[in-house]
XYZ file of C-alpha atoms in Angstrom:
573
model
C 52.354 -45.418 -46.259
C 49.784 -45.945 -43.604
C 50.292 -49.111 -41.740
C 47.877 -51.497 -40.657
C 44.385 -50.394 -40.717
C 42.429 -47.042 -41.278
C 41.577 -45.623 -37.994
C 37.489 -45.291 -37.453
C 36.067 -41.656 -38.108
C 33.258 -39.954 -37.284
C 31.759 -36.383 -38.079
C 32.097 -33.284 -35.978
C 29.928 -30.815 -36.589
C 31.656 -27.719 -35.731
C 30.596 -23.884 -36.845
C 29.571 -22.241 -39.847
C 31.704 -21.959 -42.293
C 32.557 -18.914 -44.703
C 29.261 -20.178 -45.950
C 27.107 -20.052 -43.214
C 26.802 -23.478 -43.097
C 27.917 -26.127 -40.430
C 30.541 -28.161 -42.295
C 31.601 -31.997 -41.405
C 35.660 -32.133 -40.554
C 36.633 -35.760 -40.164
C 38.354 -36.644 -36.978
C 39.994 -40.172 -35.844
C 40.488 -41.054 -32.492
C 44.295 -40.475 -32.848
C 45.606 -37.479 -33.757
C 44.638 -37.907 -37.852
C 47.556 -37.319 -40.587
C 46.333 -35.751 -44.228
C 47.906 -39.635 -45.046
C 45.093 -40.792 -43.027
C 42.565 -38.617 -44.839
C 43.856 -38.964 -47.991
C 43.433 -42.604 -47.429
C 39.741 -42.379 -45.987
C 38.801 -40.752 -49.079
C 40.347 -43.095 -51.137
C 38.418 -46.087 -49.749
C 34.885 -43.367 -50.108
C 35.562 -43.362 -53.506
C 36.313 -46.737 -54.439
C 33.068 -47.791 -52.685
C 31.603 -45.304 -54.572
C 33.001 -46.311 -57.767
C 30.471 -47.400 -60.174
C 27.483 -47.124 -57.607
C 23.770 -46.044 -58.368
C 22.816 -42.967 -56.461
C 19.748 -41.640 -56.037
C 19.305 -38.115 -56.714
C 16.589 -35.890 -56.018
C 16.125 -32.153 -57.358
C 13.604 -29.120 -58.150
C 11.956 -28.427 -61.233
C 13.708 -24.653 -60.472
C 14.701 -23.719 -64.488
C 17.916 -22.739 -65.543
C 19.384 -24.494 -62.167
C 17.984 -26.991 -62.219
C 15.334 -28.988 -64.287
C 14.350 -32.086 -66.227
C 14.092 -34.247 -69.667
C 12.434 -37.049 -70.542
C 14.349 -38.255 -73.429
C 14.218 -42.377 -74.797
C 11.755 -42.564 -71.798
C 14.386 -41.892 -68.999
C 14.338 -38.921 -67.145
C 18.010 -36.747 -67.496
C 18.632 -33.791 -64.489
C 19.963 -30.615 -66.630
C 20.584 -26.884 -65.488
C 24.047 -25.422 -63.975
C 23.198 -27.737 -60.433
C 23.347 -30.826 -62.924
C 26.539 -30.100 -64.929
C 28.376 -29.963 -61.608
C 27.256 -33.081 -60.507
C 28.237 -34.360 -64.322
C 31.691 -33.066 -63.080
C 31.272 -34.927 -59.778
C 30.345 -38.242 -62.127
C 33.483 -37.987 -64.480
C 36.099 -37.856 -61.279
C 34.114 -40.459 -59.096
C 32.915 -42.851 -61.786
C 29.149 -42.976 -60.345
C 25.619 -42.853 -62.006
C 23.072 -41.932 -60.826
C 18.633 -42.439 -60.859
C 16.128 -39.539 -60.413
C 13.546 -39.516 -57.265
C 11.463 -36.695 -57.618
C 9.637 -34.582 -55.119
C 5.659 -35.478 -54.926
C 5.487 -31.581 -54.604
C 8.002 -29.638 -56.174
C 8.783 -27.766 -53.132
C 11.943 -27.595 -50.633
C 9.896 -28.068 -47.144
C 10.683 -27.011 -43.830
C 9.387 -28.563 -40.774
C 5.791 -27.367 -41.003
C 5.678 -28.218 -44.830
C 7.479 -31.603 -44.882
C 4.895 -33.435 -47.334
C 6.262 -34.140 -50.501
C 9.150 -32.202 -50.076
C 13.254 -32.510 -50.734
C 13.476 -32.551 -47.111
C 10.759 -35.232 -46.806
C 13.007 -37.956 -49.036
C 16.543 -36.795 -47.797
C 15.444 -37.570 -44.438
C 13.364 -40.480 -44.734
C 16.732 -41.835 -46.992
C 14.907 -41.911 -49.918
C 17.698 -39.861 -52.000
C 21.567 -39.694 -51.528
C 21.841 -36.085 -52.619
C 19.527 -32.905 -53.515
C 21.140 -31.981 -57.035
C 19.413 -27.977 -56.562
C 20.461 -24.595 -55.326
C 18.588 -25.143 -51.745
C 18.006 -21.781 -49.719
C 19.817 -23.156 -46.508
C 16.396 -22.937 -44.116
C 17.539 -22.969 -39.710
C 14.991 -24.981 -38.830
C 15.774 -27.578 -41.908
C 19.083 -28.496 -40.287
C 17.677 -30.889 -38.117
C 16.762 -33.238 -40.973
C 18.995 -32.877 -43.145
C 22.710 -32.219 -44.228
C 23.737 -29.203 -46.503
C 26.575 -28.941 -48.254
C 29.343 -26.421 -48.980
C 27.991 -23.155 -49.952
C 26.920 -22.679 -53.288
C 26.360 -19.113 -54.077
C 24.719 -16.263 -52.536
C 20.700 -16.657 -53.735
C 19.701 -13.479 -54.553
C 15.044 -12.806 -55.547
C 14.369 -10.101 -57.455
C 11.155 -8.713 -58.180
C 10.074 -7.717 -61.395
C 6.938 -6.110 -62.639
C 5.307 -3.722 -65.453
C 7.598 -0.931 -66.237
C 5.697 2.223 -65.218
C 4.201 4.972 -67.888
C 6.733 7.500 -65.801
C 9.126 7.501 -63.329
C 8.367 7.171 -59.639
C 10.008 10.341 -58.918
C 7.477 12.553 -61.026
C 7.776 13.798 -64.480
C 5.299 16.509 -65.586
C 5.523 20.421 -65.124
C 5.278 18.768 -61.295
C 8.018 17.154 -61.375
C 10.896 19.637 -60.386
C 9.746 19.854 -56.579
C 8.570 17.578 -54.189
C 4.865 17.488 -52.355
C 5.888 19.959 -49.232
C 7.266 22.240 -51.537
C 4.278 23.025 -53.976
C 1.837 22.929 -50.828
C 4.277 25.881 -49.737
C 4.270 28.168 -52.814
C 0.694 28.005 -52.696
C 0.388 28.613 -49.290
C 2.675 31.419 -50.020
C 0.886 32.679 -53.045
C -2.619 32.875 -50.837
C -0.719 34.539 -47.866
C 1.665 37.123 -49.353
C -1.237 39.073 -51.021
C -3.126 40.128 -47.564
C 0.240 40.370 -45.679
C 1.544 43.457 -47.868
C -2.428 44.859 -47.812
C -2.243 44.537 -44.161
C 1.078 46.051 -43.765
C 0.389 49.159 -46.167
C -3.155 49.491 -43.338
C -0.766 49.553 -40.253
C 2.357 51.819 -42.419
C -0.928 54.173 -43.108
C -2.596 54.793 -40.328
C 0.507 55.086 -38.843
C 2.132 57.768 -40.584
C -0.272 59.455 -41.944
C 0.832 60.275 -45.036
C -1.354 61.583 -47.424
C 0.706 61.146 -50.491
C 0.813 57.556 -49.718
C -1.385 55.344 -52.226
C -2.939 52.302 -50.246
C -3.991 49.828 -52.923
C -7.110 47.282 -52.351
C -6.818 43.911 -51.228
C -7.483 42.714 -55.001
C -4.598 45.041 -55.816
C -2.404 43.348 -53.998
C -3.328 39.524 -54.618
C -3.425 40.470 -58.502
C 0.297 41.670 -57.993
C 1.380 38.800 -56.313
C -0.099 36.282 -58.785
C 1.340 38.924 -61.571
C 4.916 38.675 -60.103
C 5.046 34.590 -60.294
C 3.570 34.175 -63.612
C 6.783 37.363 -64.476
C 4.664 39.795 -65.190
C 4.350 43.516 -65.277
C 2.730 45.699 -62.428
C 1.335 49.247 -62.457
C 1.356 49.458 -58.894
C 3.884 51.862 -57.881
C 4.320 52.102 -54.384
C 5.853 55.318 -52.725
C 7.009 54.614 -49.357
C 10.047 53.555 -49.184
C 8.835 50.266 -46.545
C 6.137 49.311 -49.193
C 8.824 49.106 -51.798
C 11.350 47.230 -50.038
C 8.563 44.968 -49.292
C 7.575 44.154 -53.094
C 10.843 43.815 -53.824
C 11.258 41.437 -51.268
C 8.333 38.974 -53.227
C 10.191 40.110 -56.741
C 13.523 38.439 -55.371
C 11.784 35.362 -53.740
C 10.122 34.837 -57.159
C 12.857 35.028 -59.383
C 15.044 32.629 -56.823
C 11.990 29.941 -57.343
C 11.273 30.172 -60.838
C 15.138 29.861 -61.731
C 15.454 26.859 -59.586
C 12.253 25.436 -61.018
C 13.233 26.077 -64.856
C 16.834 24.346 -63.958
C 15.082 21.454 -62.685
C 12.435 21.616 -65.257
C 15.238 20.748 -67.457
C 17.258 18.238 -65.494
C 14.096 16.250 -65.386
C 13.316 15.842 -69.056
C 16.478 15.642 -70.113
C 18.785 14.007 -67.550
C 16.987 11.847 -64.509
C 17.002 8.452 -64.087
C 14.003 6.170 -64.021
C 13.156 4.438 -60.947
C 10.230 2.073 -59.878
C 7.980 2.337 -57.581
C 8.464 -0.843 -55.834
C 12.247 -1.031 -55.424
C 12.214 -3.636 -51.827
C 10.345 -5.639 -49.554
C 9.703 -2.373 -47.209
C 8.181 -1.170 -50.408
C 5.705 -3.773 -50.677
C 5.065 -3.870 -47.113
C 4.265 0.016 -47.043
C 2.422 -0.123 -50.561
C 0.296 -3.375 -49.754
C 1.458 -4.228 -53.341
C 0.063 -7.741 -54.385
C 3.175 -10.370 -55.551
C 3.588 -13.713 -56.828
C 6.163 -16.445 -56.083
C 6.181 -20.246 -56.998
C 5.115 -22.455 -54.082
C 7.877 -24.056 -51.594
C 10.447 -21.496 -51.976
C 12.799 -19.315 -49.667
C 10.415 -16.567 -50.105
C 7.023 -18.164 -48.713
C 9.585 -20.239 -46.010
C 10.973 -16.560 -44.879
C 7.601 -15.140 -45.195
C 5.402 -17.682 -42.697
C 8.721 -18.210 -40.136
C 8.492 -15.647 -37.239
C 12.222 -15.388 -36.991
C 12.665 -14.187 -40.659
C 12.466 -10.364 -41.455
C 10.157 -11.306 -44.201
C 7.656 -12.435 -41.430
C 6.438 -8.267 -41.704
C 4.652 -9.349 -44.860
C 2.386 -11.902 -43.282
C -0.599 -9.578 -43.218
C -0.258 -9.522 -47.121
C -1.101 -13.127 -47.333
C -3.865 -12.842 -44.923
C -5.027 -10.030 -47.319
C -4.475 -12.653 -50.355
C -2.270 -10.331 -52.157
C -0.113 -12.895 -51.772
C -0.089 -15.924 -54.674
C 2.251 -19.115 -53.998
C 1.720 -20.154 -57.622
C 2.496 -23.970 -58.654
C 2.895 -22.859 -62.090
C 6.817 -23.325 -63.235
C 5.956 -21.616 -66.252
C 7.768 -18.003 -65.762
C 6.788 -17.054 -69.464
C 2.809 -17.914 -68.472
C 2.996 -16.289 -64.700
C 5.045 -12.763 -66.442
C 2.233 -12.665 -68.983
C -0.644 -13.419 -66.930
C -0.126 -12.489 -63.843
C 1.707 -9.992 -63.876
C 0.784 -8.491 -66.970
C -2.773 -8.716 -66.541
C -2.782 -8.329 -62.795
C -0.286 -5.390 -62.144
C 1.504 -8.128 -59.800
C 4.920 -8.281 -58.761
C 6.605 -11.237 -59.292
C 9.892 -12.460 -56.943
C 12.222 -15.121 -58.428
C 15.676 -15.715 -58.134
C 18.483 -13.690 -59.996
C 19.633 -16.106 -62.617
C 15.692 -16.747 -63.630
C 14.621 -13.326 -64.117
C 17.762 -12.832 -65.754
C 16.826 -15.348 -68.370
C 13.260 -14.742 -68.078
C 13.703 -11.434 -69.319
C 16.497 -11.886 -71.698
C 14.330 -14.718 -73.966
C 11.200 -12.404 -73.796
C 13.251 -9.124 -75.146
C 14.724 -11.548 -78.028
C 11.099 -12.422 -78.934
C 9.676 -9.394 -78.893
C 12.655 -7.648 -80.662
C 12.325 -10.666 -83.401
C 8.256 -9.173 -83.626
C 9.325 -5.284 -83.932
C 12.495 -4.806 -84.128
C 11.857 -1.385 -84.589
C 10.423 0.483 -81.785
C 12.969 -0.393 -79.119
C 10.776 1.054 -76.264
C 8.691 -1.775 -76.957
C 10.987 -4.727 -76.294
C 11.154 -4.033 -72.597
C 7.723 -3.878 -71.108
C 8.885 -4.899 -67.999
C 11.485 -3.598 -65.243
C 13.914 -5.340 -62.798
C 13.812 -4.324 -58.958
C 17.654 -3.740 -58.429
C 17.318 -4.271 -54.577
C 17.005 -7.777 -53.764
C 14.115 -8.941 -51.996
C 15.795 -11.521 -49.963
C 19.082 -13.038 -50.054
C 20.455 -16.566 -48.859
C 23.050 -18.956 -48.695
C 22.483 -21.766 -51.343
C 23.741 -25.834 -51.612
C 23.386 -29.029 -52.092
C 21.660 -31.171 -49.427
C 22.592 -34.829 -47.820
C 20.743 -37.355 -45.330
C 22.200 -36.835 -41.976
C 23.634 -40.260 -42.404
C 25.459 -39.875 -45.504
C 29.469 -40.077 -46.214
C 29.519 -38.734 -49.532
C 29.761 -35.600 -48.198
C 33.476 -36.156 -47.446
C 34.233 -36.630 -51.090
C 31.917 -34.189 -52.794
C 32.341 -30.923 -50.412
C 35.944 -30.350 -51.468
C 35.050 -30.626 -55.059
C 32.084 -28.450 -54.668
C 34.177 -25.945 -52.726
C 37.083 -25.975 -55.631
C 34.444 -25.031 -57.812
C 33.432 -22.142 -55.690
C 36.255 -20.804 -54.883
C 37.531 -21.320 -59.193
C 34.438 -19.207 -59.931
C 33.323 -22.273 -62.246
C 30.085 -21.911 -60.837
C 29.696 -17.897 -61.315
C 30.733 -18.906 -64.793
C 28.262 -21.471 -64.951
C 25.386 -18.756 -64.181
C 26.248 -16.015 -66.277
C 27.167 -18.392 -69.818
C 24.269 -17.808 -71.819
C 23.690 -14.195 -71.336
C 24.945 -11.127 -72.520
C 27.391 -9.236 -71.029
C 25.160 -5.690 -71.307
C 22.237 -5.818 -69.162
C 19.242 -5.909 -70.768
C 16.439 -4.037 -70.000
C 17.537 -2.168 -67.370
C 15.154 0.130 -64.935
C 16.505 4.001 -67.305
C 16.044 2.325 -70.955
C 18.109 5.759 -71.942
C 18.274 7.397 -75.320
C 19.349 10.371 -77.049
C 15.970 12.124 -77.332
C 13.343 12.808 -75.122
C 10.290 13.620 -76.600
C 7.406 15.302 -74.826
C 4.182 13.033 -74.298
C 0.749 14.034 -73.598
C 1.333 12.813 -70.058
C 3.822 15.090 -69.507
C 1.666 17.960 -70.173
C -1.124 16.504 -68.002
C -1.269 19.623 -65.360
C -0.929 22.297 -68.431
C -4.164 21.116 -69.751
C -5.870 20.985 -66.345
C -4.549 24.451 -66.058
C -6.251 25.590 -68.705
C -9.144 23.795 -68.138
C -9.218 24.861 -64.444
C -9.040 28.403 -65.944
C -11.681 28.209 -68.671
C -14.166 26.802 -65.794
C -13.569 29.348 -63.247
C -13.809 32.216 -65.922
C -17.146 30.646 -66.790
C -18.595 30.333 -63.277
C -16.951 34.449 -62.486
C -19.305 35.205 -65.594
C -22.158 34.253 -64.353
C -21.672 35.484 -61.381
C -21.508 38.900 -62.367
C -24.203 38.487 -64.821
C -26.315 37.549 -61.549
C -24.537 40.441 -59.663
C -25.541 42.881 -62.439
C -29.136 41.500 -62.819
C -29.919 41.690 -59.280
C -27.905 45.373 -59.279
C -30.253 46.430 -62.302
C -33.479 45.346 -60.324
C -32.656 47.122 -57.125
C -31.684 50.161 -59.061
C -34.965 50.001 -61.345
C -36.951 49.741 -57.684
C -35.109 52.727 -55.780
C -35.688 54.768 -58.969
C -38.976 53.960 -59.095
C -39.448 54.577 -55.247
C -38.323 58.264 -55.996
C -39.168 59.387 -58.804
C -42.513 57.785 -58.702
C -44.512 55.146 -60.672
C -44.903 56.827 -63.776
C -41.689 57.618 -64.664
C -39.650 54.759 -67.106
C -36.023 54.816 -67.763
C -35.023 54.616 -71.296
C -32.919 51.413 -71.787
C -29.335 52.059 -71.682
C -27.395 52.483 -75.178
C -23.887 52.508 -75.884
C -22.989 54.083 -79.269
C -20.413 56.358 -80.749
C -21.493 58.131 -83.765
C -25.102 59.359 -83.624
C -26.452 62.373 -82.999
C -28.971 61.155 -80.101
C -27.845 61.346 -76.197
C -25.428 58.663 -75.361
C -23.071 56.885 -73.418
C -19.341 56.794 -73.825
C -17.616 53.885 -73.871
C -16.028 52.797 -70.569
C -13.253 54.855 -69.566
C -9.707 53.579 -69.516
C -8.866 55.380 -66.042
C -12.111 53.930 -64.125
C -9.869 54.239 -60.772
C -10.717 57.945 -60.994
C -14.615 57.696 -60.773
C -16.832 57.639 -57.326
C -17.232 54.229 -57.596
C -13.347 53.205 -58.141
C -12.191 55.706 -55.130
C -12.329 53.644 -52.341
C -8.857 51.844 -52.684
C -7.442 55.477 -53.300
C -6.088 57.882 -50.236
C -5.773 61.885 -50.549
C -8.502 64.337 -52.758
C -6.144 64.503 -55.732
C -6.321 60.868 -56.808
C -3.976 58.426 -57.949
C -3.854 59.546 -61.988
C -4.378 63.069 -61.701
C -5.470 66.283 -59.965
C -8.714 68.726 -60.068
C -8.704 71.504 -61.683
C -11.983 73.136 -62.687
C -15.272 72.030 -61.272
C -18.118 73.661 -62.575
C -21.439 71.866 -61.661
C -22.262 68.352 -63.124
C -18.903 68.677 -64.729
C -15.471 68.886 -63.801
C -12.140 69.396 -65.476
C -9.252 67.251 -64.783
C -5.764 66.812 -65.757
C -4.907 63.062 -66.326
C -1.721 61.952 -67.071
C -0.741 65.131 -68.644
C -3.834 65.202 -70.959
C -6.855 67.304 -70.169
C -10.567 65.935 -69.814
C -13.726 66.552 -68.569
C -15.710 64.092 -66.399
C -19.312 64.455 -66.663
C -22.473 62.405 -64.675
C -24.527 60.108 -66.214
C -27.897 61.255 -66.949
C -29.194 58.597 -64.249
C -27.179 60.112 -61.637
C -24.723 56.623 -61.504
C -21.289 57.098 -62.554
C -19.135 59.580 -64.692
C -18.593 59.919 -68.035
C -14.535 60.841 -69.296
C -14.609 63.337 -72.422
C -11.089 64.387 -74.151
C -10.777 68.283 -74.252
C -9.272 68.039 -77.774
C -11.553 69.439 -80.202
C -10.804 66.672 -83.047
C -11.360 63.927 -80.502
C -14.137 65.319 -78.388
C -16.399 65.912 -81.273
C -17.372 62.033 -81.641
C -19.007 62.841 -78.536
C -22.435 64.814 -77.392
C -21.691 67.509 -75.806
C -20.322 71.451 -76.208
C -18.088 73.020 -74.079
C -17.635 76.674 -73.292
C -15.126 78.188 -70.838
């Protein structure tokens, strides 16, 4: 027993707690006995015993929240069923006083705030999870810590994944901007190196190929296919070889990706932090007077980076409490991000897949339209709040921290939902079917290919128009103005003077010679040449290559008898 009476105590603030916040330890002016404070807190609690206390809160669903029901207003939400706890052991009651604004305040945004009637002792107690703000210390008292507040951000779940998806998706930027470098470079390189090995050694057996050669056989060798260049020196084909191995290295690595992508990555967003929306400029919403706009607009707060957004106004501190309303409007609508706390975008998107799965329950893609950050924008101590002058503190703290420590209150957040987490950022499942997305770049491809076709066609048509009219004029120049040329015909099986068909060895004629080094050729050598005709071994075959009648070009006949009689001409050794 204590005798006579209880010595006089008075608060001490001393440090921050595991918390972070500055806790009240009771002190007498004699060295105090847990007698002594077991007795303090005895007479707290009779006083409070049956007293009215006015209790403020936020309108900050499922924490906390209100009802109107028989025309008195009722606190509910996990903040409220603590206190309810805090009622049963003390045997008090208590009255709301709400907020003018339903906003915490700091110093700069005291009107109408929490802060505003805790420190003019207009409420005992704020009954809400509080962000614990520095500069709101000086007007007011927070309790034990509550939890760890954690704002998410949640927003409309992308068409594809941030990380590509596509026939693009298997390397980064860097990397395609090399290849192509690579496919434009490689081409001249190995021309240029076949000029310098030539005019080096030279060797006359050597074939130097043209610089469209050489670009046709590196584009040939990426797409995997076949060349008929055949390179003889022993440098040239080490060097080919060289692009065959770098090829095959790349397009393994890109199938094997290919793959990975469409069958096994993960979906990510492309907003996953606050850097993100810094970087991005990415507009956001969050409900006016919370930890988010308080950490945004103080200088000392990280968040403070983001200022220029809400000079920008992509930035929205909405006053509607509605989270259905602001997910469908505003973010739906808008493309907006919108940052709330954990346990309400928990719920928030828990009730809407329930609805939406009630509507379709069919297509499953379709009952998550949005996606969950997993980063958390901001985190921060949360508790209860006090006047500076209060001594209820004493008796609720402990309680408070019991529950904390019990894990009554982690409980308390996670009741009513599921243990699986719903909707999450990869929605999964066992197939992955191909969309039209996905085959974006084939079809520009194609189309880039049809288009370039087109404009090379009437190019040459140009080419061979203005060709025609030059030719036409230098005839006419020397042969005189008289003389007409009979329009060219191509046919096969009259009697008349014609043209043969295009020869499948055009490399061999005057005008094809110019990529081609030595007098025998690259197909064949000379064997007979008798006038406007010569006879030449091709390939093992023997033919005769005559002139035109114009004096342009060769003509290639097959010495066969059976196949040289569909053509013109008689030949007599």
């Amino acid at each position: 027993a204590v005798r006579g009476a209880i010595p006089v105590v008075r608060p001490d603030r001393t440090g921050p707690n595991r918390y972070g916040t500055k806790s009240f330890v009771y002190h007498s002016d004699s060295r105090t006995s847990q007698a002594v404070k077991d007795a303090f807190q005895e007479k707290l609690a009779n006083e409070l015993k049956g007293r009215m206390l006015k209790v403020t809160t936020l309108e900050d669903w499922p924490l906390s929240y209100t009802e109107r029901i028989n025309g008195t207003l009722i606190g509910r939400g996990v903040a409220f069923e603590m206190l309810e706890f805090l009622m049963e052991k003390f045997k008090f009651n208590y009255t709301l006083v709400m907020p003018e604004h339903n906003i915490v305040g700091s110093s700069d945004d005291m009107d109408g705030s929490i802060i505003e009637l805790l420190a003019n002792e207009k409420a005992d107690i704020a009954v809400a999870f509080l962000p614990i703000l520095a500069d709101a210390r000086q007007h007011i008292l927070y309790s034990t810590g509550l939890d760890e507040g954690e704002w998410m951000m949640i927003m409309i779940r992308p068409l594809e994944s941030a990380s590509g998806s596509g026939l693009l998706a298997p390397f980064d930027r860097d990397v395609w901007i090399l290849i192509l470098v690579s496919l434009l470079a490689v081409g001249p390189i190995i021309y240029g190196l076949l000029v310098i090995r030539y005019y080096l050694t030279k060797d006359s057996e050597q074939v130097r190929y043209t610089l469209p050669h050489c670009i046709w056989f590196v584009y040939g060798a990426l797409m995997k296919q076949g060349s008929t260049l055949s390179p003889t020196g022993d440098s040239t084909r080490i060097l080919f070889a060289s692009w065959w191995i770098f090829i095959t290295i790349l397009t393994s690595f890109y199938t094997a990706n290919l793959t990975a992508f469409l069958t096994l990555s993960k979906f990510t967003l492309p907003i996953n932090n606050a850097e993100d929306v810094r970087r991005k400029s990415s507009p956001f919403v969050t409900i006016r007077g919370n930890a988010i706009e308080y950490a945004i607009k103080n200088s000392d707060e990280a968040l403070n980076s983001l200022s220029f957004l809400v000079d920008k106004h992509l930035v929205e501190f909405t006053t509607n409490l509605n989270d259905s309303d602001i997910l469908m409007t505003t973010v739906a609508k808008k493309n907006y991000v919108y940052v709330r706390d954990r346990p309400a975008i928990e719920h928030l998107v828990y009730n809407d897949y329930l609805v939406r799965r009630k509507v379709n329950p069919i297509n499953e893609r379709s009952h998550c339209p949005f996606a969950t950050a997993t980063t958390p924008f901001l985190k921060r101590v949360r508790a209860f709040a006090y006047p500076n002058s209060t001594r209820w503190n004493a008796l609720f703290d402990p309680q408070l921290l019991n529950m904390v420590e019990g894990g009554l209150i982690k409980f308390k957040l996670l009741e009513n939902l599921p243990k699986a987490e719903i909707c999450p950022q990869n929605l999964g499942g066992t197939e992955r079917q191909l969309k039209n997305r996905d085959l974006v770049m084939t079809y520009l491809v194609m189309l880039t290919g049809f288009c370039t076709s087109i404009a090379v066609f009437f190019s040459e048509m140009f080419a061979r128009i203005m060709n025609e009219r030059k030719l036409a004029k230098e005839l006419k120049e020397l042969n005189g103005p008289g003389l007409k040329l009979p329009p060219e015909k191509i046919t096969y099986l009259s009697k008349g003077v014609s043209d043969s068909p295009p020869p499948p060895y055009a490399e061999i004629f005057s005008r094809h010679t110019s990529g081609m080094i030595g007098a025998k050729g690259m197909f064949g050598s000379q064997i007979v040449t008798d006038g406007d005709a010569a006879r030449q071994m091709i390939n093992g075959r023997d033919y005769m290559v005559v002139k035109e009648k114009n004096g342009i070009g060769s003509q290639l006949i097959p010495m066969r008898a059976p196949s040289a009689a569909i053509f013109q001409y008689t030949y007599t050794n």
